Coordinates of C-alpha atoms in Angstrom, one line a residue:
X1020 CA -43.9 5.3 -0.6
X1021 CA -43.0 3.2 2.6
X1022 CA -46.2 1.2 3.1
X1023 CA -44.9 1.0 7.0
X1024 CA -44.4 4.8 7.6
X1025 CA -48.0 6.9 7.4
X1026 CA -47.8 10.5 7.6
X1027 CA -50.5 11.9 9.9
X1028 CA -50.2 15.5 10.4
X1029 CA -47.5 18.2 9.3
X1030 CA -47.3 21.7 11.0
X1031 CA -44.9 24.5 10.3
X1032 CA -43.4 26.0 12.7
X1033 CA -40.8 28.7 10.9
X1034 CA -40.7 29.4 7.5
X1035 CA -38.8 32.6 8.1
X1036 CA -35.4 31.8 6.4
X1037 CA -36.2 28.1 5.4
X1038 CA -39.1 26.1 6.2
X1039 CA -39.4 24.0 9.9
X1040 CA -41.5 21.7 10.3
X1041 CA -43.1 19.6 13.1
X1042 CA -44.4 15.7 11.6
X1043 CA -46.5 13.9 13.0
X1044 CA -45.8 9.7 11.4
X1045 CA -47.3 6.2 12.6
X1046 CA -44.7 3.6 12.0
X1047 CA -45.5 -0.1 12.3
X1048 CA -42.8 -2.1 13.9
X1049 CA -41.6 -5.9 13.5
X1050 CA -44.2 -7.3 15.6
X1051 CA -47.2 -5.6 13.3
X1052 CA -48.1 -2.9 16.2
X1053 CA -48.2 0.6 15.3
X1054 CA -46.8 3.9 17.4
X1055 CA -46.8 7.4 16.8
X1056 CA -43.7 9.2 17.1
X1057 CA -43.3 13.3 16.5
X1058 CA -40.0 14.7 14.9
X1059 CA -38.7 17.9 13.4
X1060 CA -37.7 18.6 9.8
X1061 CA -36.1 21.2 8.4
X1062 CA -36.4 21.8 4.4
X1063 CA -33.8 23.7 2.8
X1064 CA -33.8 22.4 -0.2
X1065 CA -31.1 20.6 -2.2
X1066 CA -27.7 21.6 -2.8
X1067 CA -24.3 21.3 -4.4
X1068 CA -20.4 21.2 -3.9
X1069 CA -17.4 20.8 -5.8
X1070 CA -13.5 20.4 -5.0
X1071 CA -11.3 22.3 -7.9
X1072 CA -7.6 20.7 -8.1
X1073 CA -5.1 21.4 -10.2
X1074 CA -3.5 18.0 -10.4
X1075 CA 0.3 19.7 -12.1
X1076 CA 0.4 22.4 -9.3
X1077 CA -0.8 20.0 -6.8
X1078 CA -3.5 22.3 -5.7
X1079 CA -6.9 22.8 -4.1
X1080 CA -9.4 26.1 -4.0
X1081 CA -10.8 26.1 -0.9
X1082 CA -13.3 28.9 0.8
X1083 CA -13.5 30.6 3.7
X1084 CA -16.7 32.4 5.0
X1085 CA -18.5 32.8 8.8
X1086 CA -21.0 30.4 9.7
X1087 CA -23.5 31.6 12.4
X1088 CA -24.3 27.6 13.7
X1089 CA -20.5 26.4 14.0
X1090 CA -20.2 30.4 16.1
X1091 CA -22.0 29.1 18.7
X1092 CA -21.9 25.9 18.9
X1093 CA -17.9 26.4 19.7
X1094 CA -16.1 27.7 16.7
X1095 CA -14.3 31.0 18.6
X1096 CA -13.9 32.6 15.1
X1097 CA -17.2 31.4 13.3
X1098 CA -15.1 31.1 9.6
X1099 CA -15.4 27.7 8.4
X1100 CA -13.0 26.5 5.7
X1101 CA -15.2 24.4 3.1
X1102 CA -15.5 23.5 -0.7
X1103 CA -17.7 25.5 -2.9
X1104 CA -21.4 24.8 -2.5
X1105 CA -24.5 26.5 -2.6
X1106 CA -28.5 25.8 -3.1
X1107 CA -29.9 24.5 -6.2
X1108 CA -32.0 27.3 -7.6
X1109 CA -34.8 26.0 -10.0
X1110 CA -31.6 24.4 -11.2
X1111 CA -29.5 21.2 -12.3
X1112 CA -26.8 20.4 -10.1
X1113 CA -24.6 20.6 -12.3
X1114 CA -25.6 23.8 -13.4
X1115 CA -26.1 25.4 -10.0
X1116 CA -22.5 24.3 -9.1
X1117 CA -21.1 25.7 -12.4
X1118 CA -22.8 29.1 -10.5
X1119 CA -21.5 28.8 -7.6
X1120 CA -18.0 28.0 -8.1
X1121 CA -17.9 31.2 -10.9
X1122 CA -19.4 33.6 -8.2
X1123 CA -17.4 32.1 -5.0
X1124 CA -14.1 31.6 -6.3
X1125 CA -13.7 33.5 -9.4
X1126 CA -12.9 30.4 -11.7
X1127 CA -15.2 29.6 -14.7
X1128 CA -14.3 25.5 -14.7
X1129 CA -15.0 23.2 -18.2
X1130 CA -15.3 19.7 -17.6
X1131 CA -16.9 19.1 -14.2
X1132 CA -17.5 15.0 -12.5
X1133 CA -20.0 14.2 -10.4
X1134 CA -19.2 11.6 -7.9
X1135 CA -22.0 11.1 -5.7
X1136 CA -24.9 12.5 -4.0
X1137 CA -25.4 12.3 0.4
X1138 CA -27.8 13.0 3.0
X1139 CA -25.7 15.5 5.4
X1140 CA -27.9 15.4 8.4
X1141 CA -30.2 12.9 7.9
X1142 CA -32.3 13.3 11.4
X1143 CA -32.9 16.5 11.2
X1144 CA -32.2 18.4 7.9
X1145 CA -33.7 17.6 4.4
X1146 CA -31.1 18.0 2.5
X1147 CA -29.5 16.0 -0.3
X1148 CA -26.2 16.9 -1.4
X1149 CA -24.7 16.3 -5.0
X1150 CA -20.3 16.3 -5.1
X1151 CA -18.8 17.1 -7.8
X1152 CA -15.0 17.6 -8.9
X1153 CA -13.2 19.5 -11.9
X1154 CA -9.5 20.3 -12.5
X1155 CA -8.8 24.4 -12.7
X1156 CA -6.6 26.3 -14.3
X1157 CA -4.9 29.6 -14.1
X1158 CA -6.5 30.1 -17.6
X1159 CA -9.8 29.7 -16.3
X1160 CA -9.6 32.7 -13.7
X1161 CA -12.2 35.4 -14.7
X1162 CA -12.7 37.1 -11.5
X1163 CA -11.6 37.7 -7.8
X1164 CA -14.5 35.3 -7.1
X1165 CA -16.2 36.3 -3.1
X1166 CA -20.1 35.8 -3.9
X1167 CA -22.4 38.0 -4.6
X1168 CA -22.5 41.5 -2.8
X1169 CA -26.7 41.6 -2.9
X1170 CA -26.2 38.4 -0.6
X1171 CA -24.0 39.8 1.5
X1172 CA -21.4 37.0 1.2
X1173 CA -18.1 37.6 2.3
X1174 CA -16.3 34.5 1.1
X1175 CA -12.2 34.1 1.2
X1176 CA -10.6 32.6 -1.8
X1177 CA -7.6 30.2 -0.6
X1178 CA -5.8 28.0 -2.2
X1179 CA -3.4 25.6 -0.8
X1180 CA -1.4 22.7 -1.7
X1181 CA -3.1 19.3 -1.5
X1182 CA -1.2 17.5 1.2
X1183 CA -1.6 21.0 3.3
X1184 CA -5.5 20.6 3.1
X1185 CA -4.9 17.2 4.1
X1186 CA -3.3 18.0 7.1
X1187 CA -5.7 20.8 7.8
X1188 CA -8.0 18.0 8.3
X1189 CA -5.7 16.0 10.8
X1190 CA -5.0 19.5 13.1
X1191 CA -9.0 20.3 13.1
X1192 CA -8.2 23.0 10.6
X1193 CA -10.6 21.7 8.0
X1194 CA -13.9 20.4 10.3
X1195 CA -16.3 20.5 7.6
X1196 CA -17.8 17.4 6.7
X1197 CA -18.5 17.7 2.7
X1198 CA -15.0 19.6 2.3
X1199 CA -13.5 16.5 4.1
X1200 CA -15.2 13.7 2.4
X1201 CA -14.1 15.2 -1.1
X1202 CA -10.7 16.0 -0.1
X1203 CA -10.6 11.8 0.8
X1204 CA -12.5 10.9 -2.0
X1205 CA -9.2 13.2 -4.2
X1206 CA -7.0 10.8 -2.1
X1207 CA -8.5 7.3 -2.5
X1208 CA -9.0 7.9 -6.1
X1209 CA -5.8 9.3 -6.7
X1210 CA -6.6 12.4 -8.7
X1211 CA -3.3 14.0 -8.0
X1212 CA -1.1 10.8 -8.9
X1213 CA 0.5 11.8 -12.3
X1214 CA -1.4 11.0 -15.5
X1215 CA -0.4 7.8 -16.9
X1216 CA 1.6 8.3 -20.5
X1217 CA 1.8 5.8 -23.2
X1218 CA 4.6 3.6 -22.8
X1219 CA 6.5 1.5 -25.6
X1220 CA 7.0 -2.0 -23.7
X1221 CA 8.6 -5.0 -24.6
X1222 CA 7.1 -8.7 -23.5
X1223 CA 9.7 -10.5 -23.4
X1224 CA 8.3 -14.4 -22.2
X1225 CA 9.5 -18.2 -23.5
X1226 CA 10.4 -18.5 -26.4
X1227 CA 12.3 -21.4 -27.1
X1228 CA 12.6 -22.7 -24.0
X1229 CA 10.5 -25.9 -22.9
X1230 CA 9.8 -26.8 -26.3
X1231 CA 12.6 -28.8 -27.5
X1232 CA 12.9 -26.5 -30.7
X1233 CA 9.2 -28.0 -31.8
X1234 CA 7.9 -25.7 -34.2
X1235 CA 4.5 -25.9 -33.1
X1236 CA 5.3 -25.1 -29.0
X1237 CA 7.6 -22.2 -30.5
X1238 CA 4.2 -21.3 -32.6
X1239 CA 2.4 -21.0 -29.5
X1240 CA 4.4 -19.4 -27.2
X1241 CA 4.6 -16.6 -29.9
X1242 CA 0.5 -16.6 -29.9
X1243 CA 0.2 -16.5 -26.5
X1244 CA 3.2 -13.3 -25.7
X1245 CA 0.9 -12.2 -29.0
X1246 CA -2.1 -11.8 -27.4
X1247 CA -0.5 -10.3 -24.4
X1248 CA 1.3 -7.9 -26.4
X1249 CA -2.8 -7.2 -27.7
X1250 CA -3.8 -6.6 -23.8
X1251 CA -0.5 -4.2 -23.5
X1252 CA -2.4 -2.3 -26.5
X1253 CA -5.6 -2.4 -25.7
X1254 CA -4.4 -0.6 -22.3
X1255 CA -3.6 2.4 -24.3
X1256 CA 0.4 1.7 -24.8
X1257 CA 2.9 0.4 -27.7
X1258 CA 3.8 -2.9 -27.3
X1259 CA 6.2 -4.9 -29.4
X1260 CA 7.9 -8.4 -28.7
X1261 CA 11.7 -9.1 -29.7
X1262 CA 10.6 -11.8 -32.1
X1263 CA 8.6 -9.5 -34.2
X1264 CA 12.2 -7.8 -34.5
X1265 CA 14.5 -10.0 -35.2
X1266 CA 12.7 -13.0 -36.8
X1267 CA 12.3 -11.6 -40.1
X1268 CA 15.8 -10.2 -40.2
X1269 CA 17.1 -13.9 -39.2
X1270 CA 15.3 -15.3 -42.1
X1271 CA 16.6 -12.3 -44.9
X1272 CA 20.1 -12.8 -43.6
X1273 CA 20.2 -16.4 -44.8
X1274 CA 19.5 -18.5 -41.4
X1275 CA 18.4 -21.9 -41.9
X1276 CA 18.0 -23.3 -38.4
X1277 CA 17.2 -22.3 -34.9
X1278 CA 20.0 -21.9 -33.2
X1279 CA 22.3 -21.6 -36.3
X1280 CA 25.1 -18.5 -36.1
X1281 CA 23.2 -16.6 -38.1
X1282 CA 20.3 -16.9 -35.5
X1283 CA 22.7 -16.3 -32.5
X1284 CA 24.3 -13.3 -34.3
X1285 CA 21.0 -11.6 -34.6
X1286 CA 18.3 -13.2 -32.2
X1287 CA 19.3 -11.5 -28.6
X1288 CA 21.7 -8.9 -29.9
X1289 CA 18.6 -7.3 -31.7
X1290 CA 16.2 -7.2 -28.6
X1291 CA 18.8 -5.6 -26.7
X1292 CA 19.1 -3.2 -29.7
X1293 CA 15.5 -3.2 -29.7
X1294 CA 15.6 -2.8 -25.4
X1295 CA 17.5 0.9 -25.7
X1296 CA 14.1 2.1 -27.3
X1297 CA 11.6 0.8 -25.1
X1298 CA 10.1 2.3 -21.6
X1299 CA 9.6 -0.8 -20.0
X1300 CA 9.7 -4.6 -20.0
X1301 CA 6.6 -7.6 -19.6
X1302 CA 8.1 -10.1 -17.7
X1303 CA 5.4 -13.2 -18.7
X1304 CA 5.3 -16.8 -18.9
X1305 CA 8.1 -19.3 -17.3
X1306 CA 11.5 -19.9 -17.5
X1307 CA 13.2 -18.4 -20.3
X1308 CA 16.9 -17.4 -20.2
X1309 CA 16.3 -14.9 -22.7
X1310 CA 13.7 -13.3 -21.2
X1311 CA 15.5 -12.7 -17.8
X1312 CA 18.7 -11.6 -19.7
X1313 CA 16.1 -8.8 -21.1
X1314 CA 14.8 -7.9 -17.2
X1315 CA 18.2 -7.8 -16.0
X1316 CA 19.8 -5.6 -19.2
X1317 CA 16.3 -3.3 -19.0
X1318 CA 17.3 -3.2 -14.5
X1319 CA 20.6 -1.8 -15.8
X1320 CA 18.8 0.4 -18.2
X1321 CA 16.8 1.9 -15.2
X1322 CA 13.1 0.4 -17.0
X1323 CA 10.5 -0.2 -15.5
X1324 CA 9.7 -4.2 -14.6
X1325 CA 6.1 -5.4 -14.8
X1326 CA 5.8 -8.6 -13.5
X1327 CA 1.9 -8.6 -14.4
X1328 CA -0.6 -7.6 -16.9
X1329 CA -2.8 -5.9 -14.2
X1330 CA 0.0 -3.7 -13.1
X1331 CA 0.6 -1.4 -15.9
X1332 CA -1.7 1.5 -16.0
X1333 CA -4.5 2.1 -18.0
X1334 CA -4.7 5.4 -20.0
X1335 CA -7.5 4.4 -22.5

């Protein structure tokens, strides 16, 4: 506990719904000195929410019930459009909000993230809420969802596109502050961006070039696209370099130099072969004729260009 904060007397003053309560707290300031301050605290427990998006319809379930605070403190209607929450009861979060979003909004969800936990109304309420998100599905659907009847909730199902809820929030349609901070937290961490697929790319980087044909800086400008190539992999895609390609069939077709017909005949020819297969093109490394002759073909190709490691997505 706070050795600067001493409790020194607690008296309720509702517990008719929730419990009020009237503290009494001595708190020593920077100088050493002590003073006693008196504030109220209301203790509702703990609670939950989650946003459910459906990232290929580009969805979000939203809820819609009336609030008896926001109804008179200037909300003409009293219905406040929010996320799914509700009370942990002698549960885990995570279990609680399973609850909740089954008997508000009808969908029984599989996988759910939590994201964060936040004190909502830190000078006055209690309360610690934990946010969860979870992808739906039509599939998941296993009623009409609206609470429970022996609570007398009344809750609205909606469901609206994403960039609609977004907007809500911009014309004072959405005001409530969890259902606002998840709806930005979707946003920031992109979680209706299209899922990254696995992508067969070709690094394409120097070669030849700068090394005045010396076996050993050829040697190591294949290690180094090499261990590139092991980044592009590890990153969860296919990666392949033209060299792996067209090396071997240079030396089965009888070539005995770099640079020899044979070599020219198959070297660049096969990566652009090789190209027509491929999603996108690794641009690494310095100049290399060959290499920008593979961007440019792979342009005209309409491929995708990375010009850095850190710019193709992870999926892994």
């Amino acid at each position: 506990m706070n050795p600067k904060i001493r409790i020194v007397n607690e008296e309720i003053l509702s517990d008719n719904w929730y419990e009020l309560k009237k503290i009494t707290y001595m708190s020593e300031a920077r100088d050493g000195t002590w003073t006693k301050q008196t504030r109220e605290s209301y203790d509702r427990g703990n609670g939950a929410t989650i946003l459910l998006y459906n990232q290929e319809k580009q969805t979000v379930i939203l809820t819609r019930q009336f609030r008896i605070p926001t109804y008179v403190n200037g909300n003409e209607t009293g219905l406040l459009i929010e996320t799914c929450a509700g009370l942990l009861d002698k549960e885990s979060a995570e279990e609680s909000i399973r609850r909740e979003a089954e008997e508000e909004t009808g969908y029984k969800v599989d996988k759910i993230q939590k994201i964060g936990e936040a004190y909502m109304s830190p000078g006055s309420v209690t309360e610690m809420l934990h946010f969860f998100v979870a992808e739906y599905t039509p599939m998941m659907k296993i009623s009409d969802g609206g609470g429970l009847e022996e609570e007398h909730e009344n809750i609205e199902v909606l469901e609206y596109s994403f960039q609609k809820a977004l907007e809500m929030i911009k014309t004072g349609e959405i005001k409530d502050g969890k259902t606002i901070m998840l709806l930005q937290y979707a946003q920031i961490n992109r979680l209706f961006d299209p899922v990254p697929r696995q992508q067969h790319i070709l690094v394409a980087g120097p070669y030849r070039s700068g090394t005045g044909d010396d076996p050993a800086l050829i040697h190591r400008n294949i290690e180094w696209m090499t261990e590139t190539a092991l980044q592009v992999y590890e990153a969860g895609h296919m990666p392949v370099l033209g060299e792996w390609y067209a090396l071997p069939l240079i030396r089965k077709a009888g070539s005995l130099n770099i640079g020899d017909d044979i070599f020219n005949q198959i070297f660049h020819p096969s990566s652009i072969r090789l190209l027509q297969h491929c999603d996108a093109v690794l641009r690494i490394g310095g100049p290399s004729q060959g290499a920008d002759e593979m961007v440019r073909v792979a342009q005209g190709m309409g491929k995708t260009i990375y010009r850095k490691l850190q710019d193709i997505p992870r999926i892994v």
